[in-house]
Coordinates of C-alpha atoms and ligand atoms in Angstrom, one line a residue:
Chain A
M1 CA 0.0 0.0 0.0
K2 CA 1.2 3.4 -0.9
L3 CA -0.2 6.6 0.5
V4 CA 0.2 9.3 -2.1
G5 CA 0.6 13.0 -1.0
S6 CA -2.1 14.4 -3.3
E7 CA -4.6 11.9 -2.0
F8 CA -3.7 13.0 1.5
E9 CA -4.7 16.5 0.5
L10 CA -8.1 15.2 -0.6
M11 CA -8.6 13.5 2.8
K12 CA -7.5 16.6 4.6
T13 CA -10.1 18.7 2.8
F14 CA -12.8 16.0 3.7
V15 CA -11.8 16.1 7.3
E16 CA -11.9 19.9 7.5
R17 CA -15.2 20.2 5.8
N18 CA -17.0 17.4 7.5
C19 CA -15.5 17.3 11.0
G20 CA -14.2 20.8 11.3
I21 CA -10.9 19.5 12.4
H22 CA -8.1 21.7 11.2
L23 CA -4.9 20.0 10.2
E24 CA -2.2 22.5 11.0
P25 CA 0.8 22.7 8.7
G26 CA 3.6 21.0 10.5
K27 CA 1.3 18.6 12.3
E28 CA 0.5 16.9 9.0
Y29 CA 2.8 14.0 9.6
L30 CA 1.1 12.9 12.8
V31 CA -2.3 13.4 11.3
E32 CA -1.3 11.5 8.2
T33 CA -0.2 8.6 10.4
R34 CA -3.4 8.5 12.3
L35 CA -5.6 8.8 9.3
A36 CA -3.6 6.1 7.5
D37 CA -4.1 3.8 10.5
L38 CA -7.8 4.3 10.3
A39 CA -7.8 3.8 6.5
I40 CA -5.9 0.5 6.9
E41 CA -8.3 -0.7 9.6
L42 CA -11.2 0.0 7.2
G43 CA -9.4 -2.2 4.7
C44 CA -8.7 0.7 2.3
R45 CA -5.6 0.4 0.1
S46 CA -5.2 4.1 -0.5
F47 CA -6.4 7.5 0.7
L48 CA -8.5 7.7 -2.5
E49 CA -10.4 4.6 -1.4
F50 CA -10.7 5.9 2.1
H51 CA -12.1 9.1 0.7
S52 CA -14.8 7.3 -1.2
T53 CA -15.6 5.1 1.8
A54 CA -15.9 8.3 3.9
L55 CA -18.1 10.0 1.3
A56 CA -20.4 6.9 1.1
D57 CA -20.9 6.8 4.8
T58 CA -24.4 8.3 5.3
T59 CA -24.7 7.3 9.0
G60 CA -22.1 9.9 10.1
K61 CA -20.5 7.3 12.2
L62 CA -17.3 7.2 10.2
K63 CA -16.9 11.0 10.8
G64 CA -17.0 10.1 14.5
R65 CA -14.2 7.6 14.1
I66 CA -12.1 10.0 12.1
V67 CA -12.5 12.5 15.0
D68 CA -11.7 9.8 17.5
A69 CA -8.5 9.0 15.6
M70 CA -7.4 12.6 15.4
T71 CA -8.5 14.3 18.7
T72 CA -8.6 13.3 22.3
N73 CA -11.7 12.5 24.3
E74 CA -9.9 13.7 27.4
T75 CA -12.3 15.1 30.0
Y76 CA -12.9 14.9 33.7
F77 CA -15.3 15.8 36.4
F78 CA -15.5 19.5 37.4
R79 CA -12.7 20.4 35.0
D80 CA -11.4 24.0 35.6
D81 CA -12.0 25.2 39.2
N82 CA -12.7 28.8 38.1
F83 CA -15.5 27.7 35.8
W84 CA -17.1 25.6 38.5
T85 CA -16.8 28.4 41.0
Y86 CA -18.8 30.5 38.5
M87 CA -21.3 27.7 38.1
R88 CA -21.7 27.2 41.9
E89 CA -22.0 30.9 42.7
V90 CA -23.8 32.3 39.6
G91 CA -24.6 29.9 36.8
V92 CA -26.5 27.2 38.6
P93 CA -28.4 29.5 41.1
E94 CA -29.6 31.5 38.1
L95 CA -30.8 28.3 36.3
L96 CA -32.7 27.2 39.4
R97 CA -34.3 30.6 39.8
K98 CA -35.6 30.3 36.3
A99 CA -36.5 26.6 36.8
A100 CA -39.1 27.8 39.4
S101 CA -41.2 29.0 36.5
G102 CA -40.6 26.4 33.9
P103 CA -38.0 24.0 32.5
V104 CA -34.6 25.3 31.6
R105 CA -32.1 23.8 29.3
V106 CA -28.3 23.3 29.4
W107 CA -26.1 22.0 26.6
S108 CA -22.7 20.3 26.8
A109 CA -21.7 20.7 23.2
A110 CA -18.7 18.3 23.2
A111 CA -19.7 15.9 25.9
S112 CA -17.2 13.2 25.2
T113 CA -17.6 10.5 27.9
G114 CA -20.1 12.6 29.9
Q115 CA -18.2 14.0 32.8
E116 CA -19.0 17.6 32.1
A117 CA -22.8 17.0 31.7
Y118 CA -22.9 14.8 34.8
S119 CA -20.9 17.5 36.8
V120 CA -23.6 20.0 36.0
A121 CA -26.3 17.5 37.1
M122 CA -24.6 16.9 40.4
L123 CA -24.1 20.6 41.1
V124 CA -27.7 21.4 40.2
D125 CA -28.8 18.7 42.6
E126 CA -26.6 20.0 45.4
T127 CA -27.6 23.6 44.9
A128 CA -31.3 22.8 44.7
R129 CA -31.1 20.8 47.9
S130 CA -29.2 23.6 49.7
M131 CA -32.0 26.0 48.7
G132 CA -34.5 23.6 50.2
K133 CA -36.1 23.0 46.8
P134 CA -34.7 19.7 45.6
H135 CA -37.6 19.2 43.2
L136 CA -36.3 22.1 41.1
A137 CA -33.4 20.0 39.9
G138 CA -35.8 18.0 37.9
S139 CA -36.7 21.0 35.8
V140 CA -33.1 21.5 34.6
E141 CA -32.8 19.5 31.4
I142 CA -29.2 18.7 30.4
L143 CA -28.2 17.7 26.9
G144 CA -24.8 16.3 26.1
T145 CA -23.8 15.9 22.4
D146 CA -20.7 14.7 20.6
I147 CA -19.7 13.5 17.2
S148 CA -18.2 10.3 18.6
S149 CA -20.8 7.6 19.1
A150 CA -18.3 5.5 21.0
A151 CA -17.6 8.3 23.5
L152 CA -21.4 8.7 23.8
F153 CA -21.9 5.0 24.5
L154 CA -19.6 5.4 27.4
A155 CA -21.3 8.6 28.5
I156 CA -24.7 6.9 28.5
A157 CA -23.3 3.9 30.4
G158 CA -22.2 6.4 33.1
R159 CA -19.6 3.9 34.5
Y160 CA -16.1 5.1 35.3
D161 CA -13.0 3.3 36.4
G162 CA -10.9 4.2 39.5
L163 CA -8.7 6.6 37.5
A164 CA -11.5 8.5 35.9
I165 CA -13.5 8.7 39.1
R166 CA -10.6 10.2 41.0
R167 CA -10.1 13.0 38.4
G168 CA -11.9 16.0 39.7
L169 CA -14.5 14.4 41.9
S170 CA -14.5 14.8 45.7
D171 CA -15.0 11.7 47.9
E172 CA -18.2 13.2 49.2
R173 CA -19.7 13.6 45.7
R174 CA -18.4 10.2 44.7
R175 CA -20.2 8.6 47.7
R176 CA -23.3 10.6 47.2
Y177 CA -23.8 10.3 43.4
F178 CA -22.1 7.0 42.5
R179 CA -22.6 3.4 43.3
E180 CA -19.6 1.1 43.5
D181 CA -19.7 -2.0 41.3
G182 CA -16.6 -4.0 41.5
S183 CA -13.7 -1.8 40.4
V184 CA -16.1 0.6 38.6
W185 CA -18.3 3.5 39.8
A186 CA -21.7 3.9 38.3
I187 CA -23.6 7.2 38.3
S188 CA -26.8 7.2 40.2
D189 CA -30.0 6.6 38.3
E190 CA -31.5 9.9 39.5
I191 CA -28.5 12.0 38.1
K192 CA -28.5 9.9 35.0
S193 CA -32.2 10.5 34.3
R194 CA -31.5 14.2 34.2
V195 CA -29.0 14.0 31.4
K196 CA -29.8 13.1 27.8
F197 CA -27.1 12.3 25.3
R198 CA -27.3 12.2 21.5
R199 CA -24.9 12.3 18.6
F200 CA -24.4 15.6 17.0
N201 CA -21.8 17.0 14.6
L202 CA -21.1 20.7 15.4
M203 CA -20.7 21.2 11.6
D204 CA -24.5 20.6 11.2
P205 CA -27.2 23.3 11.7
L206 CA -28.1 23.8 15.4
G207 CA -31.7 24.8 15.0
A208 CA -33.1 21.4 15.7
L209 CA -31.6 21.4 19.2
G210 CA -33.8 24.3 20.3
G211 CA -32.8 27.2 22.7
F212 CA -30.6 26.9 25.8
D213 CA -30.2 28.8 29.0
L214 CA -26.5 27.8 29.3
V215 CA -24.1 26.4 26.8
M216 CA -20.7 24.8 27.4
C217 CA -18.5 24.5 24.3
R218 CA -15.3 23.6 25.9
Y219 CA -12.1 22.2 24.5
V220 CA -13.5 21.4 21.1
A221 CA -13.2 24.6 19.1
I222 CA -9.4 24.3 19.8
Y223 CA -9.3 21.8 16.9
F224 CA -11.2 24.0 14.5
Q225 CA -10.0 26.5 11.9
E226 CA -10.5 30.2 12.5
D227 CA -13.2 30.6 9.9
F228 CA -15.1 27.6 11.3
K229 CA -14.9 28.9 14.9
K230 CA -16.5 32.1 13.7
D231 CA -19.2 30.3 12.0
L232 CA -19.8 27.9 14.9
F233 CA -20.0 30.7 17.5
G234 CA -22.3 32.7 15.2
R235 CA -24.6 29.6 15.0
I236 CA -24.3 29.0 18.8
A237 CA -25.4 32.6 19.4
Q238 CA -28.7 31.7 17.7
V239 CA -29.5 29.0 20.3
V240 CA -28.3 30.7 23.4
R241 CA -31.2 32.6 24.8
P242 CA -30.8 36.4 25.3
G243 CA -29.0 37.2 28.6
C244 CA -27.8 33.6 28.9
A245 CA -24.2 32.4 29.1
L246 CA -21.8 30.6 26.7
I247 CA -18.8 29.1 28.4
L248 CA -15.6 28.1 26.7
G249 CA -12.5 26.2 28.0
A250 CA -10.2 28.2 30.2
T251 CA -7.6 28.5 27.5
E252 CA -10.1 29.7 24.9
T253 CA -11.5 33.0 23.9
L254 CA -14.4 34.4 21.9
R255 CA -12.4 37.5 21.1
G256 CA -12.5 38.1 17.3
H257 CA -14.9 35.3 16.8
S258 CA -18.3 36.8 17.7
E259 CA -19.9 40.1 18.4
E260 CA -23.0 38.7 19.8
F261 CA -21.8 38.1 23.3
E262 CA -20.7 40.4 26.1
P263 CA -17.8 39.0 28.3
A264 CA -18.6 39.0 32.0
L265 CA -15.8 38.2 34.4
H266 CA -16.7 36.3 37.6
K267 CA -13.6 35.9 39.7
N268 CA -11.4 34.1 37.1
C269 CA -14.0 32.8 34.8
T270 CA -15.2 34.5 31.7
A271 CA -18.8 33.9 30.8
Y272 CA -20.0 35.2 27.5
M273 CA -23.5 36.6 27.9
R274 CA -25.7 36.6 24.9
K275 CA -26.6 40.2 24.1
T276 CA -30.3 41.0 24.3
S277 CA -30.5 43.2 21.3
R278 CA -28.4 43.2 18.2
Chain B
M1 CA -20.3 -10.1 26.6
K2 CA -17.2 -12.3 26.6
I3 CA -13.8 -10.9 25.9
L4 CA -10.6 -12.8 25.7
S5 CA -7.3 -11.0 26.4
I6 CA -4.2 -12.8 25.1
D7 CA -1.0 -11.2 26.4
D8 CA 2.2 -12.6 28.0
S9 CA 2.3 -9.7 30.5
N10 CA 0.3 -10.3 33.6
S11 CA 0.2 -6.6 34.4
I12 CA -1.2 -5.7 31.0
R13 CA -3.9 -8.4 31.2
H14 CA -4.8 -7.0 34.7
A15 CA -4.9 -3.4 33.5
V16 CA -7.1 -4.5 30.5
K17 CA -9.5 -6.3 32.7
K18 CA -10.0 -3.2 34.9
M19 CA -10.6 -1.1 31.8
L20 CA -13.2 -3.6 30.5
D21 CA -15.0 -3.6 33.8
V22 CA -16.4 -0.2 32.7
I23 CA -18.5 -1.9 30.0
G24 CA -19.3 -4.9 32.2
A25 CA -17.6 -7.5 30.1
E26 CA -17.0 -11.1 31.2
F27 CA -13.2 -11.4 31.1
F28 CA -11.1 -14.4 30.0
E29 CA -7.3 -14.5 29.7
A30 CA -4.4 -16.4 28.2
S31 CA -0.7 -15.8 28.3
D32 CA 0.2 -16.9 24.7
G33 CA -1.4 -18.0 21.5
L34 CA -1.6 -21.7 22.4
E35 CA -3.3 -20.9 25.7
G36 CA -5.6 -18.7 23.8
L37 CA -6.6 -21.5 21.5
E38 CA -7.2 -23.8 24.5
M39 CA -9.3 -21.1 26.1
L40 CA -11.5 -20.9 23.0
E41 CA -11.9 -24.7 23.0
R42 CA -12.8 -24.6 26.7
S43 CA -14.9 -21.5 27.1
G44 CA -16.6 -21.4 23.8
K45 CA -17.2 -18.5 21.5
M46 CA -16.0 -15.1 22.5
D47 CA -17.4 -11.8 21.4
L48 CA -14.0 -10.2 21.1
I49 CA -10.3 -11.1 21.3
L50 CA -7.6 -8.6 22.3
L51 CA -4.4 -9.9 21.0
D52 CA -0.7 -9.1 21.8
M53 CA 1.8 -9.7 19.0
E54 CA 5.0 -10.7 20.6
M55 CA 4.5 -13.8 22.8
P56 CA 6.4 -17.0 23.5
R57 CA 5.3 -20.4 22.2
M58 CA 2.7 -19.0 19.8
D59 CA 2.9 -15.4 18.7
G60 CA -0.1 -13.2 17.8
M61 CA 0.2 -13.4 14.1
T62 CA 0.2 -17.2 14.2
F63 CA -2.8 -17.2 16.5
L64 CA -4.6 -14.8 14.2
E65 CA -4.0 -17.0 11.2
T66 CA -5.1 -20.1 13.0
V67 CA -8.3 -18.5 14.4
K68 CA -9.2 -17.0 11.0
K69 CA -9.0 -20.4 9.4
D70 CA -11.3 -22.0 11.9
P71 CA -15.0 -21.7 10.9
R72 CA -15.9 -21.8 14.6
W73 CA -13.9 -18.7 15.5
K74 CA -13.3 -16.8 12.3
D75 CA -16.0 -14.2 12.8
I76 CA -14.8 -13.1 16.3
P77 CA -13.5 -9.6 15.9
V78 CA -9.8 -9.2 16.9
I79 CA -8.1 -6.0 18.1
I80 CA -4.3 -6.1 18.0
L81 CA -2.6 -4.5 21.0
S82 CA 1.0 -4.3 20.1
S83 CA 4.0 -2.4 21.4
I84 CA 5.3 -2.1 17.9
A85 CA 3.8 0.6 15.7
Q86 CA 4.9 -0.7 12.4
R87 CA 2.9 0.0 9.3
E88 CA 3.8 -3.2 7.5
R89 CA 2.8 -5.3 10.4
M90 CA -0.4 -3.5 10.9
I91 CA -1.3 -4.0 7.3
K92 CA -0.5 -7.7 7.5
A93 CA -2.6 -8.1 10.7
I94 CA -5.6 -6.3 9.1
Q95 CA -5.2 -8.4 5.9
E96 CA -5.1 -11.5 8.1
G97 CA -8.5 -10.4 9.4
A98 CA -7.8 -8.3 12.5
K99 CA -10.3 -5.6 12.9
Q100 CA -8.3 -2.9 14.7
Y101 CA -4.8 -2.1 15.8
L102 CA -3.9 -0.2 19.0
T103 CA -0.3 0.6 19.9
K104 CA 0.8 0.3 23.5
P105 CA 0.8 2.2 25.8
F106 CA -2.8 3.2 25.6
T107 CA -5.3 4.9 27.9
S108 CA -8.5 3.3 29.0
E109 CA -10.5 5.7 26.9
Q110 CA -8.5 4.7 23.8
L111 CA -9.1 1.0 24.4
L112 CA -12.7 1.4 25.3
V113 CA -13.4 3.4 22.2
K114 CA -11.9 0.7 20.0
V115 CA -13.8 -2.0 21.9
V116 CA -17.1 -0.2 21.6
E117 CA -16.5 0.2 17.9
A118 CA -15.4 -3.3 17.3
L119 CA -18.4 -4.7 19.1
N120 CA -20.7 -2.2 17.4
L121 CA -22.1 -1.3 20.9
D122 CA -22.6 2.3 19.6
E123 CA -25.0 1.2 16.9
E124 CA -28.1 2.4 18.7
I125 CA -26.8 5.8 19.9
P126 CA -29.6 8.3 19.0
Ligands
LIG301 C1 -11.3 17.2 24.6 S1 -13.0 16.6 24.5 C2 -13.8 17.9 25.4 C3 -14.7 17.3 26.6 C4 -15.3 18.3 27.5 N1 -16.1 19.4 26.8 C5 -14.4 18.9 28.5 O1 -14.1 20.2 28.4 O2 -13.8 18.2 29.3 C6 -13.4 17.1 22.8 C7 -14.6 16.3 22.2 O3 -15.0 17.0 21.0 C8 -15.6 16.1 20.2 N2 -15.6 16.7 18.8 C9 -14.6 16.9 18.0 N3 -15.1 17.4 16.8 C10 -16.5 17.5 16.9 C11 -17.5 17.9 16.0 N4 -17.3 18.4 14.8 N5 -18.8 17.8 16.5 C12 -19.1 17.4 17.7 N6 -18.1 17.0 18.6 C13 -16.8 17.0 18.2 C14 -14.6 14.9 20.3 O4 -15.3 13.7 19.9 C15 -14.3 14.9 21.8 O5 -15.1 14.0 22.5

């Protein structure tokens, strides 16, 4: 099998257009290796053949596998202290205040194996209890989406090994919200019932997802090209309700990518608030 | 769900077992290809085989060739877990019928994603 350079270009364009993943010049070798490994696993003899296989895949599953091969699913519970301080002090109390008069919706836009979405569910539960209104937690609907169906399978299973469970989770939360099953920890049914997962490619139109009162789009746009980031944040602006927050990863910024949000600093966390009028 | 891990390293088999607990798989193990074949005879059809390449007595490639010739076992998906990231070898293993190839060391997420894909567990994801 010979992997020809121009065929690689073809594949690179496919990956950028369909998965958003930007292949930086200089990192091409690494990417070429990983894509070639996937092509081989699929039994393709060339990138050309891989390209036609990818084009023919109408299920979208192969795109997920391409992303799995080229990015990491790395995530953990309560990732970034500053963000969770914001959530505890501002984000979640605000959600619960609104929940008193009807359901509110939260979106984890690159949910990976579920830790981010479940962290929100745990914090919502804790906060609602401490307000003496535990029933309000049930009115906060949490949606986790990802392009990787394998990652989502694990998210839905809600089972974590010793290593994953120690990353970011206090003993108290672990005892309260997880059940021990051999060497594995399984999220409680109650928390699980408050989080829904589905496969979604951020390259696709967001309209079908509906509006949200809080959106987390963390550590996924880092893989995307500048143009696509702009486009994505512009589309996200359409689903974040006016006055509601969009949160990015601690190392990411909306600067230069969207005019439709106003940055608000809470301690060391920047929340991007959707402007009410444009 | 029955998964057979064939690896001459005790510690790798142990680590793999822990990783697979996450998906609640029933775990079987063997320390080389011959023991792997015995295990198949004894414990019946597996849903997945995780196969090391470099092993004494019978190496992974020979095991793979043997299993793929046997009508009883040939449909069992095989994931190669090898410490050697060699293109030629990977191509050979895939041509011999292995489904996937993962290079050691790997994280539990990397292994689980491959296992979920190999077993098509994610077929029903909405
Ligand atoms: C590093 S994880 C981020 C997990 C989590 N948000 C966090 O901050 O811990 C990145 C995830 O983005 C997903 N991803 C990459 N490209 C995507 C796309 N085009 N659409 C949806 N998800 C994508 C990957 O599958 C991966 O699970």
